Amino acid sequence: MSGWPVAGAEVDAAARERGRILAAFVELVGECGLKEVTATATIARAGTAPGSFERHFADPEECFEVAWDGLEAAYLERLAAAYEGFDDWRERFRAASAATVRLAEAHPDWARFLTVASLAAGDNGRRRQRAIGRHLVALLDTAREQLDDPAAVPEVTGRWILGIFFDRFYRRFASPDGPDLVSQLPELRFLAVSCYFGTEAGLAEFGLQP
Amino acid sequence: MADAVGARKRARPGGHQLRPEVVAHHQRQRILAGAAAVFAERGYRQVTVADIVKSAAVARARFYENFASKEDCFFALYDSATEAALEATENGCEGQQGEFPDRVRAGLQALLANLESDPALARSWIVEGPAVGTAIDERFERLIGDFAVLLRRGRAGADETELPDTVEETVVGGLYWLLYYALLEGRPKRIGKLLPQLTEFALIPFVSTETARNAAASP
């Protein structure tokens, strides 16, 4: 189990219990899908007392929403920390994509929950994915600020770049033995940079460390 | 899948002259068309076998003569639709005698025409496929792989740039999720407008930016 992202070291017993339930829930949703996960199975996996699930959540749907909020916040915080301080888009992008991959590989339960399991979780999962997707596309599209002719780059370029990353994450976490992401990074960067800055600029990404 | 859509219309009374296998095929196609309509409208997770038989206007027993379960029906729909999409794309590429960029554009144009011809079916397999969960993974991998082979075959000899073996799969994956969001956001009738952008994205790893944009802009 990957644990749960909790801000600050000092948390009370109720927060610790909540965190254990959320971590167990995220793991189970990744394994069986939201529809199959029950409060009973979650507390059994979390090792918490009977009735503990209901103390924190009305039902699995609410737990899903809270789990999503927690993981999304943890991801966006690390993403921002990674790219802050860089003026050049390519440097920001390298730092942000590497941080994303590192976080996903360190916490496969979280990554599986946010990518594969959420798509199978019905409208809520899709809605949450679309919302964070729009945010990431806007960040990607800041590349246009560095272009002489931003309109020459297709309108949906940010969405496409998100798509190539999402595809790799989806296939990495859909099966236990999906191809590792670190070795894919130069290729993903090549495609992304090529779209905004041209193929020559993109090819330079192969000469850099993942 | 136009075959299946047409099949939703009931056979005329007095159809007893038809051979049993023709009737069975007709019923199966009708069930698949009904399934595509409800999967697209309500989403895979919400749909029941009862919804499918109601949409297809067939008896429940007919459904179970053809499929073991909702999932089995969905996989039949998925396999049929993806095969048709791949075939349309391949025919589009082969029907174009030009260079690699022209063939890519023609293939994508044919793919988009295939999707636009039946928006419910397109939404069913592209958007609802991942909603099935892990059971779809093998099919999804095969789908991406088959389209990647098409792209790799098309560019054989087109350039000397050494790129990773996986680049075609990555490009196809990106195109898939771009179409996924276009359909999810309810723009099935405008999907054809994505052709120039999809063309540029599919080409840019393999040719110069100028060549990719010229192919994308060609009428």
CSV table of C-alpha atoms in Angstrom, one decimal:
chain,number,residue,atom,x,y,z
A,1,MET,CA,0.0,0.0,0.0
A,2,SER,CA,1.3,3.5,-0.9
A,3,GLY,CA,0.0,5.2,2.2
A,4,TRP,CA,-1.8,8.5,2.1
A,5,PRO,CA,-0.5,12.0,1.4
A,6,VAL,CA,-1.0,13.9,4.7
A,7,ALA,CA,0.3,17.4,5.2
A,8,GLY,CA,2.2,17.8,8.4
A,9,ALA,CA,3.6,15.0,10.7
A,10,GLU,CA,1.3,15.5,13.6
A,11,VAL,CA,-2.2,14.1,12.9
A,12,ASP,CA,-4.7,12.8,15.4
A,13,ALA,CA,-6.0,9.2,15.6
A,14,ALA,CA,-9.1,10.0,13.6
A,15,ALA,CA,-7.0,11.5,10.8
A,16,ARG,CA,-4.7,8.5,10.9
A,17,GLU,CA,-7.7,6.1,10.6
A,18,ARG,CA,-9.2,8.2,7.8
A,19,GLY,CA,-5.9,8.1,6.0
A,20,ARG,CA,-5.6,4.3,6.3
A,21,ILE,CA,-9.2,3.8,5.0
A,22,LEU,CA,-8.5,6.1,2.0
A,23,ALA,CA,-5.2,4.3,1.2
A,24,ALA,CA,-7.0,0.9,1.4
A,25,PHE,CA,-9.9,2.3,-0.7
A,26,VAL,CA,-7.6,3.6,-3.4
A,27,GLU,CA,-5.8,0.2,-3.6
A,28,LEU,CA,-9.0,-1.7,-3.8
A,29,VAL,CA,-10.5,0.5,-6.5
A,30,GLY,CA,-7.4,0.0,-8.5
A,31,GLU,CA,-7.7,-3.8,-8.1
A,32,CYS,CA,-11.4,-4.4,-8.5
A,33,GLY,CA,-13.1,-1.2,-9.8
A,34,LEU,CA,-15.3,1.2,-7.8
A,35,LYS,CA,-18.5,-0.8,-8.2
A,36,GLU,CA,-17.0,-3.8,-6.5
A,37,VAL,CA,-15.5,-2.0,-3.5
A,38,THR,CA,-17.5,-2.1,-0.2
A,39,ALA,CA,-17.1,-0.5,3.2
A,40,THR,CA,-16.5,-3.9,4.7
A,41,ALA,CA,-13.8,-4.8,2.2
A,42,THR,CA,-12.1,-1.4,2.7
A,43,ILE,CA,-11.9,-1.6,6.5
A,44,ALA,CA,-10.7,-5.2,6.3
A,45,ARG,CA,-7.9,-4.1,4.0
A,46,ALA,CA,-7.2,-1.0,6.2
A,47,GLY,CA,-7.3,-3.0,9.4
A,48,THR,CA,-9.6,-0.5,11.1
A,49,ALA,CA,-12.5,-1.2,13.4
A,50,PRO,CA,-16.1,-2.0,12.3
A,51,GLY,CA,-18.0,1.2,11.7
A,52,SER,CA,-14.9,3.2,11.0
A,53,PHE,CA,-15.7,3.6,7.3
A,54,GLU,CA,-19.1,5.1,8.2
A,55,ARG,CA,-17.5,7.5,10.7
A,56,HIS,CA,-15.7,9.2,7.9
A,57,PHE,CA,-17.7,8.6,4.7
A,58,ALA,CA,-21.4,8.3,3.8
A,59,ASP,CA,-20.7,5.7,1.1
A,60,PRO,CA,-18.0,4.6,-1.4
A,61,GLU,CA,-19.0,7.4,-3.8
A,62,GLU,CA,-18.1,10.0,-1.2
A,63,CYS,CA,-14.9,8.2,-0.3
A,64,PHE,CA,-14.0,8.2,-4.1
A,65,GLU,CA,-14.5,12.0,-4.2
A,66,VAL,CA,-12.4,12.6,-1.1
A,67,ALA,CA,-9.7,10.2,-2.3
A,68,TRP,CA,-9.6,12.0,-5.7
A,69,ASP,CA,-9.3,15.4,-4.0
A,70,GLY,CA,-6.4,14.2,-1.8
A,71,LEU,CA,-4.4,12.6,-4.6
A,72,GLU,CA,-5.0,15.4,-7.0
A,73,ALA,CA,-3.9,18.0,-4.4
A,74,ALA,CA,-0.7,15.9,-3.7
A,75,TYR,CA,0.1,15.6,-7.4
A,76,LEU,CA,-0.5,19.3,-8.2
A,77,GLU,CA,1.6,20.4,-5.3
A,78,ARG,CA,4.5,18.3,-6.4
A,79,LEU,CA,4.1,19.4,-10.0
A,80,ALA,CA,4.2,23.0,-9.0
A,81,ALA,CA,7.2,22.5,-6.8
A,82,ALA,CA,9.0,20.8,-9.7
A,83,TYR,CA,8.5,23.5,-12.4
A,84,GLU,CA,8.6,26.6,-10.3
A,85,GLY,CA,11.8,28.6,-10.8
A,86,PHE,CA,12.2,27.8,-14.5
A,87,ASP,CA,11.6,30.5,-17.1
A,88,ASP,CA,12.0,28.4,-20.2
A,89,TRP,CA,9.0,26.2,-21.1
A,90,ARG,CA,11.2,23.3,-22.0
A,91,GLU,CA,13.0,23.3,-18.7
A,92,ARG,CA,9.7,23.6,-16.9
A,93,PHE,CA,8.2,20.8,-18.9
A,94,ARG,CA,11.2,18.5,-18.3
A,95,ALA,CA,11.0,19.1,-14.6
A,96,ALA,CA,7.3,18.6,-14.5
A,97,SER,CA,7.2,15.5,-16.6
A,98,ALA,CA,10.0,13.9,-14.6
A,99,ALA,CA,8.3,14.7,-11.3
A,100,THR,CA,5.0,13.2,-12.6
A,101,VAL,CA,6.7,10.0,-13.6
A,102,ARG,CA,8.7,9.7,-10.4
A,103,LEU,CA,5.5,10.2,-8.3
A,104,ALA,CA,3.6,7.6,-10.3
A,105,GLU,CA,6.3,5.0,-10.1
A,106,ALA,CA,6.7,5.6,-6.4
A,107,HIS,CA,2.9,5.3,-5.8
A,108,PRO,CA,1.5,3.0,-8.4
A,109,ASP,CA,-1.8,2.7,-6.4
A,110,TRP,CA,-2.3,6.4,-6.7
A,111,ALA,CA,-1.5,6.4,-10.4
A,112,ARG,CA,-3.8,3.5,-11.2
A,113,PHE,CA,-6.6,5.2,-9.3
A,114,LEU,CA,-6.2,8.5,-11.1
A,115,THR,CA,-5.8,6.9,-14.6
A,116,VAL,CA,-7.2,3.5,-15.2
A,117,ALA,CA,-9.7,3.0,-12.3
A,118,SER,CA,-11.3,6.5,-12.6
A,119,LEU,CA,-12.2,5.8,-16.2
A,120,ALA,CA,-14.1,2.7,-15.1
A,121,ALA,CA,-15.7,4.5,-12.2
A,122,GLY,CA,-18.5,6.1,-14.1
A,123,ASP,CA,-19.4,9.8,-14.6
A,124,ASN,CA,-17.7,11.0,-11.5
A,125,GLY,CA,-14.3,9.6,-12.5
A,126,ARG,CA,-14.6,11.1,-16.0
A,127,ARG,CA,-15.7,14.4,-14.7
A,128,ARG,CA,-12.7,14.6,-12.3
A,129,GLN,CA,-10.3,13.5,-15.0
A,130,ARG,CA,-11.7,16.1,-17.4
A,131,ALA,CA,-11.2,18.9,-14.8
A,132,ILE,CA,-7.6,18.1,-14.1
A,133,GLY,CA,-7.0,17.5,-17.8
A,134,ARG,CA,-8.1,21.1,-18.6
A,135,HIS,CA,-5.8,22.4,-15.9
A,136,LEU,CA,-2.8,20.4,-17.3
A,137,VAL,CA,-3.6,21.4,-20.9
A,138,ALA,CA,-3.6,25.1,-19.9
A,139,LEU,CA,-0.1,24.6,-18.3
A,140,LEU,CA,1.2,22.8,-21.4
A,141,ASP,CA,-0.2,25.5,-23.7
A,142,THR,CA,1.9,28.2,-21.9
A,143,ALA,CA,4.5,27.1,-24.5
A,144,ARG,CA,2.7,29.4,-27.0
A,145,GLU,CA,4.0,32.4,-25.0
A,146,GLN,CA,7.5,31.6,-26.3
A,147,LEU,CA,6.5,31.2,-30.0
A,148,ASP,CA,6.7,33.9,-32.6
A,149,ASP,CA,3.5,32.6,-34.2
A,150,PRO,CA,1.4,30.9,-31.6
A,151,ALA,CA,-1.5,30.5,-34.0
A,152,ALA,CA,0.6,28.2,-36.3
A,153,VAL,CA,0.5,25.5,-33.7
A,154,PRO,CA,-2.8,23.5,-33.8
A,155,GLU,CA,-5.4,24.5,-31.2
A,156,VAL,CA,-5.6,21.0,-29.6
A,157,THR,CA,-1.8,20.5,-29.2
A,158,GLY,CA,-2.0,20.6,-25.4
A,159,ARG,CA,-4.7,18.0,-25.4
A,160,TRP,CA,-2.7,15.8,-27.7
A,161,ILE,CA,0.4,16.0,-25.5
A,162,LEU,CA,-1.7,15.2,-22.5
A,163,GLY,CA,-3.1,12.3,-24.6
A,164,ILE,CA,0.3,10.8,-25.3
A,165,PHE,CA,1.3,11.0,-21.7
A,166,PHE,CA,-2.1,9.6,-20.5
A,167,ASP,CA,-1.8,6.7,-23.0
A,168,ARG,CA,1.6,5.7,-21.5
A,169,PHE,CA,0.3,6.0,-18.0
A,170,TYR,CA,-2.9,4.1,-18.8
A,171,ARG,CA,-0.9,1.2,-20.3
A,172,ARG,CA,1.7,1.3,-17.6
A,173,PHE,CA,-0.9,0.9,-14.8
A,174,ALA,CA,-3.6,-1.1,-16.6
A,175,SER,CA,-1.5,-4.2,-16.1
A,176,PRO,CA,1.0,-5.2,-13.4
A,177,ASP,CA,3.8,-5.5,-15.9
A,178,GLY,CA,3.2,-2.4,-18.1
A,179,PRO,CA,6.3,-0.8,-19.6
A,180,ASP,CA,8.2,1.5,-17.2
A,181,LEU,CA,7.7,5.2,-17.6
A,182,VAL,CA,11.2,6.5,-17.0
A,183,SER,CA,12.6,5.0,-20.1
A,184,GLN,CA,9.7,6.5,-22.1
A,185,LEU,CA,10.3,10.0,-21.0
A,186,PRO,CA,12.7,11.1,-23.7
A,187,GLU,CA,10.3,9.9,-26.4
A,188,LEU,CA,7.4,11.7,-24.8
A,189,ARG,CA,9.4,14.9,-24.4
A,190,PHE,CA,10.5,14.6,-28.1
A,191,LEU,CA,6.9,14.4,-29.3
A,192,ALA,CA,5.7,17.3,-27.0
A,193,VAL,CA,8.6,19.6,-27.8
A,194,SER,CA,8.3,18.8,-31.5
A,195,CYS,CA,4.7,19.9,-31.6
A,196,TYR,CA,5.4,23.4,-30.2
A,197,PHE,CA,9.0,24.1,-31.3
A,198,GLY,CA,9.5,21.8,-34.3
A,199,THR,CA,11.1,18.5,-35.0
A,200,GLU,CA,14.7,19.7,-34.6
A,201,ALA,CA,14.1,21.0,-31.2
A,202,GLY,CA,12.3,17.8,-30.3
A,203,LEU,CA,15.1,15.6,-31.3
A,204,ALA,CA,17.4,17.4,-28.9
A,205,GLU,CA,15.4,15.8,-26.1
A,206,PHE,CA,16.9,12.4,-26.8
A,207,GLY,CA,20.3,13.7,-25.9
A,208,LEU,CA,19.2,14.6,-22.4
A,209,GLN,CA,19.0,12.4,-19.3
A,210,PRO,CA,15.5,11.1,-18.6
B,1,MET,CA,-21.7,-1.1,-38.4
B,2,ALA,CA,-24.1,0.5,-40.9
B,3,ASP,CA,-25.2,-3.0,-41.4
B,4,ALA,CA,-26.2,-3.3,-37.8
B,5,VAL,CA,-28.0,0.1,-37.8
B,6,GLY,CA,-30.1,-0.9,-40.8
B,7,ALA,CA,-30.8,-4.2,-39.0
B,8,ARG,CA,-32.6,-2.3,-36.2
B,9,LYS,CA,-35.6,-2.0,-38.5
B,10,ARG,CA,-37.8,-5.0,-38.0
B,11,ALA,CA,-37.9,-7.6,-40.7
B,12,ARG,CA,-41.2,-7.6,-42.6
B,13,PRO,CA,-43.8,-10.1,-41.6
B,14,GLY,CA,-43.7,-13.1,-43.9
B,15,GLY,CA,-39.9,-13.3,-43.7
B,16,HIS,CA,-40.1,-17.0,-43.4
B,17,GLN,CA,-38.5,-17.4,-46.8
B,18,LEU,CA,-35.2,-16.3,-45.3
B,19,ARG,CA,-32.7,-19.0,-44.3
B,20,PRO,CA,-32.3,-19.4,-40.5
B,21,GLU,CA,-28.7,-18.3,-40.6
B,22,VAL,CA,-29.7,-15.1,-42.3
B,23,VAL,CA,-32.4,-14.4,-39.7
B,24,ALA,CA,-29.9,-15.2,-36.9
B,25,HIS,CA,-27.3,-12.9,-38.4
B,26,HIS,CA,-29.9,-10.1,-38.8
B,27,GLN,CA,-31.0,-10.5,-35.1
B,28,ARG,CA,-27.4,-10.4,-33.9
B,29,GLN,CA,-26.7,-7.3,-35.9
B,30,ARG,CA,-29.9,-5.7,-34.5
B,31,ILE,CA,-28.9,-6.5,-30.9
B,32,LEU,CA,-25.4,-5.0,-31.6
B,33,ALA,CA,-27.0,-1.8,-33.0
B,34,GLY,CA,-29.3,-1.5,-30.0
B,35,ALA,CA,-26.4,-2.1,-27.7
B,36,ALA,CA,-24.3,0.6,-29.3
B,37,ALA,CA,-27.2,3.1,-28.9
B,38,VAL,CA,-27.6,2.5,-25.2
B,39,PHE,CA,-23.9,2.2,-24.4
B,40,ALA,CA,-23.4,5.5,-26.1
B,41,GLU,CA,-26.3,7.1,-24.3
B,42,ARG,CA,-26.0,5.8,-20.8
B,43,GLY,CA,-22.5,4.5,-20.5
B,44,TYR,CA,-21.3,0.9,-20.2
B,45,ARG,CA,-21.6,0.8,-16.4
B,46,GLN,CA,-25.2,1.9,-16.3
B,47,VAL,CA,-26.5,-0.4,-19.0
B,48,THR,CA,-28.2,-3.7,-18.3
B,49,VAL,CA,-29.1,-6.6,-20.6
B,50,ALA,CA,-32.7,-5.4,-20.2
B,51,ASP,CA,-31.8,-2.0,-21.6
B,52,ILE,CA,-30.1,-3.7,-24.6
B,53,VAL,CA,-33.0,-5.9,-25.5
B,54,LYS,CA,-35.4,-3.0,-25.1
B,55,SER,CA,-33.3,-0.8,-27.4
B,56,ALA,CA,-32.9,-3.6,-29.9
B,57,ALA,CA,-36.6,-4.6,-29.7
B,58,VAL,CA,-35.8,-8.3,-29.3
B,59,ALA,CA,-36.8,-10.9,-26.8
B,60,ARG,CA,-34.4,-11.5,-23.9
B,61,ALA,CA,-34.0,-15.1,-25.0
B,62,ARG,CA,-32.7,-13.9,-28.4
B,63,PHE,CA,-30.0,-11.9,-26.6
B,64,TYR,CA,-28.8,-15.0,-24.7
B,65,GLU,CA,-28.9,-17.1,-27.8
B,66,ASN,CA,-26.2,-14.7,-29.1
B,67,PHE,CA,-24.3,-13.5,-26.1
B,68,ALA,CA,-23.4,-14.8,-22.7
B,69,SER,CA,-23.6,-11.5,-20.9
B,70,LYS,CA,-23.5,-7.7,-21.3
B,71,GLU,CA,-19.7,-7.9,-21.4
B,72,ASP,CA,-19.7,-10.5,-24.1
B,73,CYS,CA,-22.1,-8.3,-26.2
B,74,PHE,CA,-19.9,-5.3,-25.6
B,75,PHE,CA,-16.8,-7.2,-26.7
B,76,ALA,CA,-18.5,-8.4,-29.9
B,77,LEU,CA,-19.5,-4.7,-30.6
B,78,TYR,CA,-15.9,-3.5,-29.8
B,79,ASP,CA,-14.3,-6.2,-32.0
B,80,SER,CA,-16.6,-5.5,-34.9
B,81,ALA,CA,-16.2,-1.7,-34.7
B,82,THR,CA,-12.5,-1.7,-34.3
B,83,GLU,CA,-12.0,-4.1,-37.1
B,84,ALA,CA,-14.1,-1.8,-39.4
B,85,ALA,CA,-12.2,1.3,-38.3
B,86,LEU,CA,-8.9,-0.3,-38.9
B,87,GLU,CA,-10.0,-1.6,-42.3
B,88,ALA,CA,-11.4,1.8,-43.3
B,89,THR,CA,-8.1,3.4,-42.3
B,90,GLU,CA,-6.0,0.8,-44.2
B,91,ASN,CA,-8.2,1.2,-47.3
B,92,GLY,CA,-7.8,5.0,-47.1
B,93,CYS,CA,-4.0,4.7,-47.0
B,94,GLU,CA,-3.8,2.2,-49.8
B,95,GLY,CA,-6.2,4.2,-52.0
B,96,GLN,CA,-3.8,7.1,-51.9
B,97,GLN,CA,-0.9,6.9,-54.3
B,98,GLY,CA,1.0,9.8,-53.0
B,99,GLU,CA,3.9,10.1,-50.5
B,100,PHE,CA,3.8,9.0,-46.9
B,101,PRO,CA,2.3,12.3,-45.6
B,102,ASP,CA,-0.5,12.1,-48.2
B,103,ARG,CA,-1.2,8.4,-47.2
B,104,VAL,CA,-1.4,9.3,-43.5
B,105,ARG,CA,-3.8,12.1,-44.2
B,106,ALA,CA,-6.0,9.8,-46.4
B,107,GLY,CA,-6.0,7.1,-43.8
B,108,LEU,CA,-7.0,9.5,-41.0
B,109,GLN,CA,-9.7,11.0,-43.2
B,110,ALA,CA,-11.1,7.5,-43.8
B,111,LEU,CA,-11.0,6.8,-40.1
B,112,LEU,CA,-12.8,10.0,-39.2
B,113,ALA,CA,-15.4,9.3,-41.9
B,114,ASN,CA,-15.9,5.9,-40.4
B,115,LEU,CA,-16.4,7.4,-36.9
B,116,GLU,CA,-18.7,10.1,-38.1
B,117,SER,CA,-20.9,7.6,-40.0
B,118,ASP,CA,-22.1,6.1,-36.7
B,119,PRO,CA,-21.5,8.5,-33.8
B,120,ALA,CA,-23.2,6.2,-31.3
B,121,LEU,CA,-21.0,3.3,-32.3
B,122,ALA,CA,-17.9,5.5,-32.2
B,123,ARG,CA,-18.7,6.7,-28.7
B,124,SER,CA,-19.4,3.1,-27.6
B,125,TRP,CA,-16.0,1.7,-28.4
B,126,ILE,CA,-13.8,4.7,-28.0
B,127,VAL,CA,-15.3,6.2,-24.8
B,128,GLU,CA,-16.9,3.2,-23.2
B,129,GLY,CA,-14.1,0.7,-23.9
B,130,PRO,CA,-11.9,2.0,-21.0
B,131,ALA,CA,-15.0,2.0,-18.8
B,132,VAL,CA,-15.1,-1.8,-19.0
B,133,GLY,CA,-12.1,-2.1,-16.7
B,134,THR,CA,-9.2,-4.5,-16.9
B,135,ALA,CA,-11.1,-7.0,-19.1
B,136,ILE,CA,-10.6,-4.6,-22.1
B,137,ASP,CA,-6.8,-4.2,-21.6
B,138,GLU,CA,-5.8,-6.9,-24.1
B,139,ARG,CA,-8.1,-5.6,-26.8
B,140,PHE,CA,-6.9,-2.1,-26.2
B,141,GLU,CA,-3.3,-3.1,-26.5
B,142,ARG,CA,-4.1,-4.9,-29.7
B,143,LEU,CA,-6.0,-2.0,-31.1
B,144,ILE,CA,-3.1,0.5,-30.5
B,145,GLY,CA,-0.6,-2.1,-31.8
B,146,ASP,CA,-2.6,-2.7,-35.0
B,147,PHE,CA,-2.8,1.0,-35.9
B,148,ALA,CA,0.8,1.5,-35.0
B,149,VAL,CA,1.8,-1.3,-37.5
B,150,LEU,CA,-0.2,0.6,-40.2
B,151,LEU,CA,1.7,3.8,-39.4
B,152,ARG,CA,5.1,2.0,-39.3
B,153,ARG,CA,4.4,0.2,-42.6
B,154,GLY,CA,3.4,3.5,-44.2
B,155,ARG,CA,6.6,5.3,-43.3
B,156,ALA,CA,9.0,2.5,-44.3
B,157,GLY,CA,11.7,4.2,-46.3
B,158,ALA,CA,10.2,7.6,-45.8
B,159,ASP,CA,13.0,9.0,-43.7
B,160,GLU,CA,16.3,8.0,-42.2
B,161,THR,CA,15.7,9.5,-38.7
B,162,GLU,CA,16.3,6.9,-36.0
B,163,LEU,CA,13.5,6.9,-33.5
B,164,PRO,CA,12.5,4.5,-30.8
B,165,ASP,CA,10.5,1.5,-31.9
B,166,THR,CA,7.7,2.6,-29.7
B,167,VAL,CA,7.1,6.0,-31.3
B,168,GLU,CA,4.3,4.9,-33.6
B,169,GLU,CA,2.4,3.3,-30.6
B,170,THR,CA,2.8,6.5,-28.7
B,171,VAL,CA,1.5,8.6,-31.6
B,172,VAL,CA,-1.5,6.3,-32.1
B,173,GLY,CA,-2.1,6.4,-28.3
B,174,GLY,CA,-2.2,10.2,-28.4
B,175,LEU,CA,-4.6,10.2,-31.3
B,176,TYR,CA,-6.8,7.7,-29.5
B,177,TRP,CA,-7.2,9.9,-26.4
B,178,LEU,CA,-7.7,13.0,-28.4
B,179,LEU,CA,-10.6,11.3,-30.1
B,180,TYR,CA,-11.8,10.0,-26.8
B,181,TYR,CA,-12.1,13.5,-25.4
B,182,ALA,CA,-13.7,14.9,-28.5
B,183,LEU,CA,-16.4,12.3,-28.3
B,184,LEU,CA,-16.7,12.5,-24.5
B,185,GLU,CA,-17.3,16.2,-24.8
B,186,GLY,CA,-20.2,15.5,-27.2
B,187,ARG,CA,-18.7,16.7,-30.4
B,188,PRO,CA,-19.1,13.6,-32.6
B,189,LYS,CA,-20.4,15.6,-35.6
B,190,ARG,CA,-17.4,17.9,-35.5
B,191,ILE,CA,-14.9,15.1,-35.3
B,192,GLY,CA,-14.0,15.4,-39.0
B,193,LYS,CA,-12.8,19.0,-38.3
B,194,LEU,CA,-9.9,17.4,-36.4
B,195,LEU,CA,-8.3,16.0,-39.6
B,196,PRO,CA,-5.7,18.7,-40.2
B,197,GLN,CA,-4.6,18.6,-36.5
B,198,LEU,CA,-4.5,14.8,-36.3
B,199,THR,CA,-2.5,14.8,-39.6
B,200,GLU,CA,0.1,17.1,-38.2
B,201,PHE,CA,0.4,15.2,-34.9
B,202,ALA,CA,0.8,11.9,-36.7
B,203,LEU,CA,3.4,13.2,-39.1
B,204,ILE,CA,5.5,15.6,-37.0
B,205,PRO,CA,7.8,12.9,-35.4
B,206,PHE,CA,8.7,11.5,-38.9
B,207,VAL,CA,9.0,14.5,-41.3
B,208,SER,CA,9.9,18.1,-41.0
B,209,THR,CA,7.5,20.5,-39.3
B,210,GLU,CA,6.9,22.3,-42.7
B,211,THR,CA,6.1,19.0,-44.4
B,212,ALA,CA,3.7,18.0,-41.7
B,213,ARG,CA,1.9,21.3,-41.8
B,214,ASN,CA,1.7,21.3,-45.5
B,215,ALA,CA,0.1,17.9,-45.5
B,216,ALA,CA,-2.2,19.0,-42.7
B,217,ALA,CA,-3.3,22.0,-44.7
B,218,SER,CA,-3.8,20.3,-48.0
B,219,PRO,CA,-7.4,20.3,-49.3
